[in-house]
Amino acid sequence: IGDLPFYINHDSADVWANPHFFSLLQDGAIYKMAGVPPDYFSADGQLWGMPVYNWEALQKDGFKWWLNRIAKNLEWFNLLRLDHFRAFYNFWEVDASESTAVNGKWNFAPGAELLQLLSKSFPEMPFIAEDLGDVQQEVFKLRDEFSLPGMKVLQFAFGADMPVSPHILHHHSPNFIVYTGTHDNNTTRGWYNQDLSSAGKTRLNRYFSQVVSEEQIAALLIKAAYASVAKIAIIPIQDLLNLGGDCRTNIPGTAKDNWSFKILFDSCNSELASQLRHSVTLYNRNA
């Protein structure tokens, strides 16, 4: 599985070779910057330091740049996770002079037209829609129009809306990918200790009909993910090893000390392999 970022770095070959496809000033500086408004991860939103697209220019060119980009990635991967899928419908843009993402605005993108072209070029549509966050129903409709699998994240399932949460186990359906947490989440053990409220812990205990401990939480959510009807289950290595929040991969909205987590080779031992083999067999995930 490849992970395709939605946007392109400002200082990159793609931007400098095709400046007309990006929101730039005449001197090449960013005019409108990509990001997201305030959300679960950040009270100030996130400024990503990348220019948004000039969708009108891309559309006029028949989206050839996007089609070539996807084609090259599919030479390397069987599946592509389309990061920030909601931006195929609408995207948050902020003046490059802003210091936070608070003062931005939503603009619409011609994503349906682009996805229609992708479906003709790649009929199997080997994509995963990253459909997380404060997403409108129109984004889900766009996802479903092209039968793209979305994402279920169990760490998001135990808020006040638990009975109706799209992430809770009883609302999963086959055309999804289920995760305990993603690369942007805390580890499950860290989430339980640092992020989950006391009310959330009560809901979690009620849902699983047991008093769950810090030591048990990762194994419990891993079991739930494997038991889900979602067609693919993905478990971060930190959860398989029951590691705490100091071992998380990434903290969204920050630029320091991310993506540096490493494991020792002997951490992945025969006992862990046996546990995984048991779960794969028990929940028929080797079919």
XYZ file of C-alpha atoms in Angstrom:
287
model
C 0.000 0.000 0.000
C 1.364 3.369 -0.985
C 0.396 6.600 0.764
C -0.191 9.423 -1.711
C -0.016 12.912 -0.167
C -2.728 15.133 -1.590
C -0.447 18.163 -1.953
C 3.072 18.711 -3.280
C 5.973 20.395 -1.481
C 6.561 23.975 -2.597
C 10.269 23.418 -3.194
C 9.875 20.425 -5.489
C 10.438 19.415 -9.096
C 6.693 19.136 -9.694
C 5.982 22.695 -8.588
C 8.901 24.288 -10.403
C 8.264 22.344 -13.609
C 4.533 23.158 -13.565
C 4.076 26.427 -11.634
C 0.801 27.182 -13.439
C -0.838 24.203 -11.721
C -0.270 25.709 -8.271
C -1.356 28.824 -6.380
C 1.807 30.907 -6.657
C 2.725 34.553 -6.990
C 4.680 35.743 -10.046
C 7.966 35.405 -8.153
C 7.159 31.764 -7.320
C 6.231 32.358 -3.684
C 3.089 30.678 -2.321
C -0.092 32.706 -2.732
C -2.657 30.369 -1.116
C -1.432 27.690 1.296
C -2.910 24.260 2.047
C -4.004 23.157 5.486
C -7.024 22.278 7.613
C -9.107 24.343 10.033
C -9.115 23.724 13.811
C -10.028 20.106 14.587
C -9.496 17.151 16.930
C -5.724 17.337 16.456
C -5.046 21.084 16.651
C -6.893 24.122 18.072
C -5.182 26.425 15.520
C -5.705 24.098 12.602
C -2.734 23.071 10.496
C -0.676 25.034 7.981
C 1.085 22.591 5.708
C 3.487 24.921 3.900
C 2.370 23.729 0.452
C 0.507 25.651 -2.264
C -3.037 24.625 -3.105
C -3.759 23.609 -6.684
C -4.854 25.842 -9.520
C -7.743 23.518 -10.333
C -8.874 25.568 -13.318
C -5.500 25.064 -15.024
C -5.436 21.347 -14.171
C -8.968 20.927 -15.507
C -8.133 22.754 -18.734
C -5.193 20.355 -19.272
C -7.416 17.293 -18.811
C -5.844 16.492 -15.416
C -2.863 14.934 -17.208
C -0.524 15.839 -14.342
C -2.716 13.958 -11.845
C -3.149 10.973 -14.173
C 0.626 10.708 -14.683
C 1.236 11.028 -10.954
C -1.193 8.196 -10.155
C 0.180 5.997 -12.946
C 3.745 6.326 -11.657
C 2.709 5.443 -8.102
C 0.819 2.370 -9.307
C 4.049 1.105 -10.842
C 5.295 0.800 -7.250
C 2.173 -0.123 -5.236
C -0.831 -2.437 -5.452
C -3.061 -0.001 -3.560
C -2.842 3.751 -3.046
C -4.233 5.501 0.020
C -5.471 8.882 -1.204
C -4.550 11.126 1.696
C -6.902 14.007 2.583
C -9.582 12.612 0.275
C -12.044 15.306 1.294
C -10.009 17.834 -0.740
C -11.256 16.158 -3.922
C -14.587 17.720 -2.937
C -13.548 20.890 -1.094
C -10.318 22.180 0.394
C -9.175 24.682 3.024
C -6.953 27.467 1.711
C -5.170 30.136 3.756
C -3.271 33.262 2.727
C 0.435 32.439 2.901
C 0.944 35.443 5.206
C -1.143 33.867 7.998
C 0.582 32.319 11.028
C -2.233 29.824 11.764
C -4.866 28.072 9.681
C -7.786 29.685 11.507
C -8.476 32.429 8.939
C -8.936 30.281 5.875
C -11.886 29.401 3.670
C -13.363 26.378 1.897
C -13.245 26.178 -1.889
C -14.653 23.484 -4.143
C -12.567 21.129 -6.298
C -13.627 19.231 -9.465
C -12.832 15.900 -7.822
C -15.730 13.985 -9.352
C -14.475 14.845 -12.829
C -10.949 13.756 -11.946
C -12.119 10.505 -10.316
C -14.207 9.747 -13.407
C -11.064 9.992 -15.526
C -9.171 7.823 -13.028
C -11.889 5.157 -13.248
C -11.412 5.034 -17.022
C -7.613 4.854 -16.817
C -7.550 2.468 -13.835
C -10.819 0.455 -13.967
C -9.995 -1.552 -10.839
C -9.780 1.733 -8.880
C -7.038 0.437 -6.528
C -7.460 3.266 -4.029
C -8.304 3.831 -0.367
C -10.085 7.070 0.522
C -8.689 8.747 3.644
C -12.081 10.092 4.706
C -11.331 11.128 8.299
C -11.931 14.372 10.155
C -14.827 16.809 10.047
C -16.122 15.568 6.719
C -19.371 16.503 4.998
C -21.820 13.915 3.682
C -20.987 15.062 0.153
C -17.442 13.723 0.639
C -18.819 10.303 1.626
C -21.140 10.397 -1.380
C -18.155 11.090 -3.637
C -16.274 8.183 -2.036
C -19.241 5.830 -2.481
C -19.983 6.981 -6.036
C -16.674 5.408 -7.057
C -16.927 2.481 -4.572
C -13.735 3.501 -2.788
C -13.073 1.900 0.596
C -12.968 4.361 3.476
C -11.325 4.183 6.899
C -12.581 3.165 10.349
C -10.397 4.150 13.323
C -11.295 2.470 16.607
C -9.705 5.200 18.722
C -12.371 7.566 17.345
C -15.233 5.278 18.379
C -15.657 6.037 22.096
C -16.760 9.658 22.197
C -20.158 10.863 23.404
C -21.628 9.723 20.055
C -20.423 6.130 20.534
C -23.744 4.370 19.738
C -23.990 6.126 16.361
C -20.280 6.695 15.645
C -19.240 5.542 12.152
C -16.062 4.166 13.760
C -17.718 1.904 16.351
C -17.522 -1.796 15.541
C -21.253 -2.388 14.994
C -21.337 0.260 12.227
C -18.514 -1.206 10.136
C -19.182 -2.608 6.678
C -17.021 -4.659 4.299
C -15.778 -1.944 1.946
C -13.591 -0.283 4.579
C -10.117 -0.499 6.099
C -10.100 -0.715 9.908
C -7.273 0.595 12.093
C -6.727 0.710 15.837
C -5.097 4.086 15.134
C -3.313 5.655 12.184
C 0.144 7.209 11.890
C -1.418 10.497 13.089
C -2.889 8.966 16.257
C -1.251 8.298 19.571
C -0.374 4.664 20.185
C -3.412 2.880 21.601
C -1.782 2.579 25.015
C -0.792 6.250 24.875
C -4.311 7.192 23.755
C -5.801 5.354 26.728
C -3.429 7.080 29.167
C -3.224 10.559 27.676
C -6.214 11.234 25.409
C -9.222 9.149 26.434
C -11.422 10.925 28.993
C -12.810 9.193 32.067
C -16.243 9.241 30.392
C -14.661 7.646 27.317
C -13.151 4.909 29.473
C -16.564 4.257 31.006
C -18.097 3.948 27.534
C -15.293 1.632 26.448
C -15.808 -0.570 29.539
C -19.551 -0.746 28.879
C -19.027 -1.587 25.217
C -16.684 -4.504 25.896
C -18.447 -5.553 29.156
C -15.256 -5.500 31.186
C -13.042 -3.110 33.112
C -10.232 -2.447 30.644
C -6.724 -1.651 31.900
C -3.821 0.189 30.319
C -2.074 -3.141 29.840
C -5.058 -4.683 28.044
C -6.284 -1.876 25.803
C -4.032 -2.423 22.779
C -4.758 -6.159 22.632
C -8.489 -5.497 23.011
C -8.653 -3.018 20.116
C -6.452 -5.256 17.968
C -8.912 -8.098 18.562
C -11.809 -5.776 17.710
C -10.093 -4.689 14.486
C -9.530 -8.295 13.406
C -13.151 -9.134 14.283
C -14.494 -6.246 12.187
C -16.250 -7.011 8.921
C -13.986 -4.437 7.228
C -12.092 -6.179 4.437
C -8.619 -5.097 5.591
C -7.336 -4.603 9.152
C -4.170 -2.547 9.717
C -2.430 -2.453 13.100
C 0.466 -0.068 13.870
C 3.571 -1.917 15.054
C 3.514 0.159 18.270
C 0.150 -1.377 19.172
C 1.344 -4.894 18.373
C 4.212 -4.262 20.806
C 1.909 -2.536 23.370
C 4.039 0.609 23.465
C 3.184 3.946 25.105
C 2.716 7.456 23.770
C 6.441 8.199 23.711
C 6.646 5.852 20.726
C 3.985 7.445 18.516
C 4.894 8.065 14.872
C 3.611 11.580 14.296
C 1.966 14.528 16.064
C -0.076 16.449 13.463
C 0.576 20.173 13.326
C 4.155 19.806 14.568
C 7.367 19.586 12.547
C 9.818 18.210 15.111
C 10.693 14.669 16.232
C 8.187 12.956 13.931
C 8.614 9.884 11.736
C 11.702 8.758 13.634
C 10.323 5.729 15.501
C 12.375 2.545 15.083
C 12.113 -0.935 16.541
C 14.752 -3.494 17.418
C 14.756 -6.548 15.204
C 14.150 -8.962 18.090
C 10.989 -7.068 19.120
C 9.154 -9.027 16.430
C 9.591 -12.479 17.907
C 7.953 -15.872 17.432
C 5.472 -15.252 20.264
C 4.095 -12.173 18.484
C 4.004 -14.079 15.187
C 2.019 -16.854 16.874
C -0.504 -14.360 18.288
C -1.004 -12.763 14.879
C -1.359 -16.134 13.178
C -4.024 -17.103 15.724
C -5.994 -13.883 15.107
C -5.746 -14.196 11.328
C -7.099 -17.738 11.492
C -9.760 -17.038 14.139
C -11.300 -14.169 12.178
C -10.747 -15.664 8.719
C -8.405 -12.905 7.550
C -6.305 -15.313 5.476
C -9.148 -15.833 2.994
